[in-house]
Coordinates of C-alpha atoms in Angstrom, one line a residue:
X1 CA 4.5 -19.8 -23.2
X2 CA 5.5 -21.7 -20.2
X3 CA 2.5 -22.6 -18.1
X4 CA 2.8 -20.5 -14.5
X5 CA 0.3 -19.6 -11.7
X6 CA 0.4 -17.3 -9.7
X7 CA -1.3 -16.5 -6.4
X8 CA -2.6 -12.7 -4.6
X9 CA -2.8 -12.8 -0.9
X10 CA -6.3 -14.0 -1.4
X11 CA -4.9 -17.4 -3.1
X12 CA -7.0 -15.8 -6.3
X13 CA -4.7 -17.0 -9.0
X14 CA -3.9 -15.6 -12.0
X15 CA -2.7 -17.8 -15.5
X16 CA -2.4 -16.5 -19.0
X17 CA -5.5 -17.3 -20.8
X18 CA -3.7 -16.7 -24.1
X19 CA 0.0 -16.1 -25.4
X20 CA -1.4 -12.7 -27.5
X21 CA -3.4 -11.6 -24.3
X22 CA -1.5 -9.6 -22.0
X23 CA -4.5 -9.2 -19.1
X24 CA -4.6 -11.9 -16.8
X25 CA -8.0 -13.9 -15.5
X26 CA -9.2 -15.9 -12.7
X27 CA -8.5 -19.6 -13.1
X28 CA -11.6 -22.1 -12.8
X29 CA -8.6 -24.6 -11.3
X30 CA -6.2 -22.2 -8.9
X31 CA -3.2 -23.9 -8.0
X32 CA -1.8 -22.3 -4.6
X33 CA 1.7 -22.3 -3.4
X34 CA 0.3 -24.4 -0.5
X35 CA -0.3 -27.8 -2.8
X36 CA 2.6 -27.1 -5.1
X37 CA 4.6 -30.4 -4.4
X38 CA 7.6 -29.2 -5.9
X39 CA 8.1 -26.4 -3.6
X40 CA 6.5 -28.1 -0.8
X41 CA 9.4 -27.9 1.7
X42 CA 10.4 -24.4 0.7
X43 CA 6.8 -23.4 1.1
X44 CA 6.2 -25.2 4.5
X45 CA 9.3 -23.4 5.7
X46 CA 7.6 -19.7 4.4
X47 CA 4.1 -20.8 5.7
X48 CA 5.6 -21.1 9.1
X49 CA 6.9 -17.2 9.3
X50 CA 3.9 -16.0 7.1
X51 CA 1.6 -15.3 10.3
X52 CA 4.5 -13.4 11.9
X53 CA 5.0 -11.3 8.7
X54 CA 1.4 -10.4 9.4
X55 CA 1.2 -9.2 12.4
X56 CA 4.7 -7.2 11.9
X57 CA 3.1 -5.4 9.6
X58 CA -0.4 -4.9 9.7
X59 CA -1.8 -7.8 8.5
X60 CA -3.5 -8.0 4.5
X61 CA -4.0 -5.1 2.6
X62 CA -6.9 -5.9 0.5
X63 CA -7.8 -4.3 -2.9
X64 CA -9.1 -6.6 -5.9
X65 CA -8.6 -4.5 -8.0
X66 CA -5.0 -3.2 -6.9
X67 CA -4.0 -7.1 -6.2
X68 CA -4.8 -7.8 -10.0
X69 CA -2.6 -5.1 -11.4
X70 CA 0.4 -6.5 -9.3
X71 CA -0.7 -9.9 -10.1
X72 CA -0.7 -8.8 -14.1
X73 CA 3.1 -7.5 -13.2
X74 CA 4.2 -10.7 -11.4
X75 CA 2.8 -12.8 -14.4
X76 CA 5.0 -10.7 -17.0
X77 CA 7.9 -11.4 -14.9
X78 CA 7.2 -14.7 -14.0
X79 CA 7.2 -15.7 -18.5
X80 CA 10.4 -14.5 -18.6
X81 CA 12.2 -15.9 -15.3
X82 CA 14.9 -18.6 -15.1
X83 CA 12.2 -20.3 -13.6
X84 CA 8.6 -20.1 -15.0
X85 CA 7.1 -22.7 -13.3
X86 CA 7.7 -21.6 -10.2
X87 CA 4.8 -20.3 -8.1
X88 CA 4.1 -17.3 -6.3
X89 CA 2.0 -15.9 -3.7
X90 CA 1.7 -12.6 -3.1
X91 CA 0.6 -10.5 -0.2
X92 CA 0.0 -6.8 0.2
X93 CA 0.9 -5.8 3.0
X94 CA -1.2 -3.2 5.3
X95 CA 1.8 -1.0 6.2
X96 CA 2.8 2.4 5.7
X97 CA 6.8 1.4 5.4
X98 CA 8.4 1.2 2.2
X99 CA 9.3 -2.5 1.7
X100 CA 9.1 -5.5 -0.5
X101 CA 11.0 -9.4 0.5
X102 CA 10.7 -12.6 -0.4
X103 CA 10.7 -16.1 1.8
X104 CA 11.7 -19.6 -0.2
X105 CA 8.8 -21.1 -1.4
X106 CA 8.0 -18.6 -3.4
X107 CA 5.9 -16.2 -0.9
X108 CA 6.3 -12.0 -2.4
X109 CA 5.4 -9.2 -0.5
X110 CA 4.8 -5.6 -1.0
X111 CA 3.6 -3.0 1.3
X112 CA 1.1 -0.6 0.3
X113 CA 3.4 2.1 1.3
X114 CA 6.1 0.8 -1.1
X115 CA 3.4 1.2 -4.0
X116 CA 2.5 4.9 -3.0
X117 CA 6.0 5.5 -3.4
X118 CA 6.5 4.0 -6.9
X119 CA 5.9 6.0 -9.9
X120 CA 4.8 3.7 -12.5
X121 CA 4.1 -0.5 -13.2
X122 CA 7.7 -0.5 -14.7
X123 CA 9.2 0.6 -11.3
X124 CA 7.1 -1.9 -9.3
X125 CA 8.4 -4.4 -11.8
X126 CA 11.9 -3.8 -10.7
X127 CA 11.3 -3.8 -6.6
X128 CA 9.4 -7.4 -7.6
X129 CA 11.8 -9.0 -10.0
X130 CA 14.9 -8.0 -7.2
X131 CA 12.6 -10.1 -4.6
X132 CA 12.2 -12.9 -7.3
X133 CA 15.2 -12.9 -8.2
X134 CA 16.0 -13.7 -4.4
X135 CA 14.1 -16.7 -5.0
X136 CA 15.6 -17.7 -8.2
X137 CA 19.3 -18.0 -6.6
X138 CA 17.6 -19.9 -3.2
X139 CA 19.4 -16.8 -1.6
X140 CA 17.6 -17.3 1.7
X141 CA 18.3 -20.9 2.1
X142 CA 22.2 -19.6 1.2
X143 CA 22.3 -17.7 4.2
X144 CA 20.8 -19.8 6.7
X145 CA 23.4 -22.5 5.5
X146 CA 26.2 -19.6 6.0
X147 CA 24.7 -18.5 8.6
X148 CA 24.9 -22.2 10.1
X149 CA 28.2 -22.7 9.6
X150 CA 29.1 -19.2 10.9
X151 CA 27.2 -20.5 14.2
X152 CA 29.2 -23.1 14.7
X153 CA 32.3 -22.1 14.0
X154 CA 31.9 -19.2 16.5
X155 CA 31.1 -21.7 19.0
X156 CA 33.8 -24.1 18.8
X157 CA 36.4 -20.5 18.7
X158 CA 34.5 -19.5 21.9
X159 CA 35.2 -23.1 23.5
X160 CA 38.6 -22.9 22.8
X161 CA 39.3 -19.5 22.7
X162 CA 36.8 -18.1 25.3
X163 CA 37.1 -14.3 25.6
X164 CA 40.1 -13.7 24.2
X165 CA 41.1 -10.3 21.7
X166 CA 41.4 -14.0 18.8
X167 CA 38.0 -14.6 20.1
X168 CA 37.0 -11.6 19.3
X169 CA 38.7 -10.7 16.3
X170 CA 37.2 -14.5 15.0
X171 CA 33.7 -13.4 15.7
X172 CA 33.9 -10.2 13.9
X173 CA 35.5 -11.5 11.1
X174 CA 32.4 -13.8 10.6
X175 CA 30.2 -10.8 10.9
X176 CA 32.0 -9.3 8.3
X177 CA 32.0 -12.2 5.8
X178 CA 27.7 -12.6 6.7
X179 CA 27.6 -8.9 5.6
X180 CA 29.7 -9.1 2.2
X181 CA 27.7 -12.3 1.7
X182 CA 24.3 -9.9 2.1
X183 CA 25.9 -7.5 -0.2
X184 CA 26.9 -9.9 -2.9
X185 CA 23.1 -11.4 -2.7
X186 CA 21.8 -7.9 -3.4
X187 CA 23.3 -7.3 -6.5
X188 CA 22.8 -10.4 -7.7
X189 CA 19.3 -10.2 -7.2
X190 CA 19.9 -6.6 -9.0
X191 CA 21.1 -8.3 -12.3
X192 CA 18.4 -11.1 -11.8
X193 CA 15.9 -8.1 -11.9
X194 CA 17.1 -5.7 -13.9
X195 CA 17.3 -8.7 -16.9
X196 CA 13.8 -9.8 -16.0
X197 CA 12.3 -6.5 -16.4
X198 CA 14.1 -5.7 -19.7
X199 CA 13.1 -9.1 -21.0
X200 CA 9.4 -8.3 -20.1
X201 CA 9.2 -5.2 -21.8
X202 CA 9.6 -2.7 -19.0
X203 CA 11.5 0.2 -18.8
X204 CA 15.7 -1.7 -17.9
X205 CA 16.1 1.9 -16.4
X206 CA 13.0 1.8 -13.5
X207 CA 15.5 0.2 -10.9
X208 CA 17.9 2.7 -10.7
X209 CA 14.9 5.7 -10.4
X210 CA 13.7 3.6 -7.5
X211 CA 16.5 3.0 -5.7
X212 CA 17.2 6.7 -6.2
X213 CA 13.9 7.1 -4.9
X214 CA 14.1 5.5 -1.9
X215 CA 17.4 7.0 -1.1
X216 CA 15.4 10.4 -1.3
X217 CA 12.6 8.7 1.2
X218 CA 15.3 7.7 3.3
X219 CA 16.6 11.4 3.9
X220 CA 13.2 12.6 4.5
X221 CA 12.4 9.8 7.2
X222 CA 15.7 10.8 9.3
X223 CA 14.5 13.8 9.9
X224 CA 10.7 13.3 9.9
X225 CA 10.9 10.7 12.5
X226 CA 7.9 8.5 11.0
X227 CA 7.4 5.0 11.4
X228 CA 9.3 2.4 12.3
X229 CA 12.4 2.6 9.9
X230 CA 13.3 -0.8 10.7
X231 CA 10.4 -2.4 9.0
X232 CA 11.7 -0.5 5.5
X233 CA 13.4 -1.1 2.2
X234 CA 17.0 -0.2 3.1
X235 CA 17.2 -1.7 6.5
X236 CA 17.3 -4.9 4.7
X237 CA 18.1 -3.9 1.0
X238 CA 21.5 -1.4 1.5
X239 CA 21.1 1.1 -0.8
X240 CA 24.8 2.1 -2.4
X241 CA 26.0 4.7 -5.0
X242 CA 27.3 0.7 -6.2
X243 CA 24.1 -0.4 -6.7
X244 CA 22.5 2.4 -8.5
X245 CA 25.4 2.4 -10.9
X246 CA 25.3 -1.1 -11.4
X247 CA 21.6 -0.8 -12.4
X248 CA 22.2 2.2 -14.4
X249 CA 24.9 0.3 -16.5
X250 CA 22.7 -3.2 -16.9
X251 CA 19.8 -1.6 -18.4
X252 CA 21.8 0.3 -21.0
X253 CA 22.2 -3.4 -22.1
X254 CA 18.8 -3.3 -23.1
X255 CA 19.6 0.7 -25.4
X256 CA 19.1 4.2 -24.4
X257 CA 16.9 6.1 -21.7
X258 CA 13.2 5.8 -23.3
X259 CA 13.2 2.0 -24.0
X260 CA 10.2 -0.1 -22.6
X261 CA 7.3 0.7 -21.1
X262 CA 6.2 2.3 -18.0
X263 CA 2.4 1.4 -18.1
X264 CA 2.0 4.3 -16.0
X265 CA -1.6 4.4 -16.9
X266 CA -2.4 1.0 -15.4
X267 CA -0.6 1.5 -12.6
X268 CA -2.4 4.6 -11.4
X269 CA -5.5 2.8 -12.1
X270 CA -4.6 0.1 -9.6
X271 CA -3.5 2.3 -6.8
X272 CA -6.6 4.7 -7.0
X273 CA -8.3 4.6 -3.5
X274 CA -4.8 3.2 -1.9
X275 CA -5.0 4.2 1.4
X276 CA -1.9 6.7 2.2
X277 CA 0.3 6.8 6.0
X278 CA -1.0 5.4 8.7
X279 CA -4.9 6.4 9.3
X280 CA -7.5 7.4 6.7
X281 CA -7.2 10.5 7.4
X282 CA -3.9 11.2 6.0
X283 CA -5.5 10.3 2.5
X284 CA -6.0 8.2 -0.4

């Protein structure tokens, strides 16, 4: 087994003691994404936004004892990546939205309102292994490049072109490419996922049940009017009748309905006592 590390939001890190062992442990020698050298630029890029991240959404949500069962998740994933080497830190998030991203570097994070809405470890597998697989393909350093170039060429149209309808049309063409570019990235990082999660031993079939799911959470929120919908899944994670059917057909690569695991057990016992909405008193 590849050797990995990987790090909660309390830089507690996780490494497999032993290839039969399938529980993780605390290591006497943690390694944090912070003194990783070969992710050092990446990471100094993600520990720049990190105390924003915070603040947008309620700061650290923290639960030893829910932080290890997503560490134990992470680690699975992490054996079976293109990468294994690569370090991860991950954060729980204090929020009641529904969301999960990752920054380059290697910096995860969930919000506890994404794990009330999962069913099962095999579901939060697949909402993970997407956001890894973001950080496999160096997706977020893609798009600020695009996003660069973009830039610039809208500026040298506007210099030449000021307002003009070519202008114009110029500039929305480039939205329109940044947009197909988003939507190419998101089901890649679908495949990335889906593959990971199969490889691991989860249920292939978990990412289209949660996409479904948060289709169905969507609906209700439109006409709930709860919290901020910006700060959720789908405002940066489009969730098309596409991308359920891709994941639907990639994890019949891996046989029927039924195959792997769903670990529903474990993860049940990780989210007892999560705090639900936004006060206590809405529950736990």
């Amino acid at each position: 087994m590849a050797g990995f590390a990987v790090a909660l939001a309390s830089c507690q890190m996780f490494t497999p003691p032993d290839v039969q062992e399938s529980g993780f442990q605390p290591s006497d020698k943690p390694i944090t994404v912070d003194n990783v050298v070969a992710n050092a630029k990446l990471a100094e890029m993600a520990k720049a936004q990190h105390p924003r991240i915070l603040a947008t959404y309620g700061g650290e949500y923290s639960d030893p004892k829910l932080e290890r069962m997503v560490a134990k998740v992470v680690g699975n994933l992490t054996v079976v990546s293109a990468n294994p080497t690569q370090t991860y830190r991950i954060t729980i998030l204090n929020s009641p939205n529904v969301n999960a991203f990752a920054l380059p570097g290697g910096y995860l994070y969930v919000t506890r309102g994404l794990l009330a809405l999962a069913n099962d470890s095999s579901e939060l597998a697949a909402v993970i292994a997407h956001e890894m697989g973001h950080v496999t393909a160096n997706h977020g350093l893609q798009r600020q490049q695009l996003e660069a170039e973009e830039g610039l060429a809208t500026k040298v149209v506007s210099d030449v072109l000021g307002d003009s309808p070519t202008a114009k049309a110029a500039l929305i063409r480039g939205k329109l490419k940044l947009a197909q570019f988003s939507r190419n990235q998101e089901l890649q990082a679908d495949a990335i996922g889906i593959k990971s999660i199969g490889e691991a031993g989860y249920d292939p079939y978990a990412a289209g049940r949660f996409l479904q799911s948060m289709s169905a959470y969507t609906d209700f929120r439109s006409v709930s009017g709860a919290t901020d919908a910006s700060l959720d899944f789908l405002a940066t994670h489009p969730n098309t009748p596409q991308r359920i059917d891709l994941a639907q057909r990639l994890a019949r690569n891996f046989g029927p309905p039924g195959v792997g695991t769903r670990d529903r057990d474990a993860f049940l016992a990780g989210i007892d006592g999560l705090l639900y909405g936004d006060t206590p008193e809405e529950g736990y």
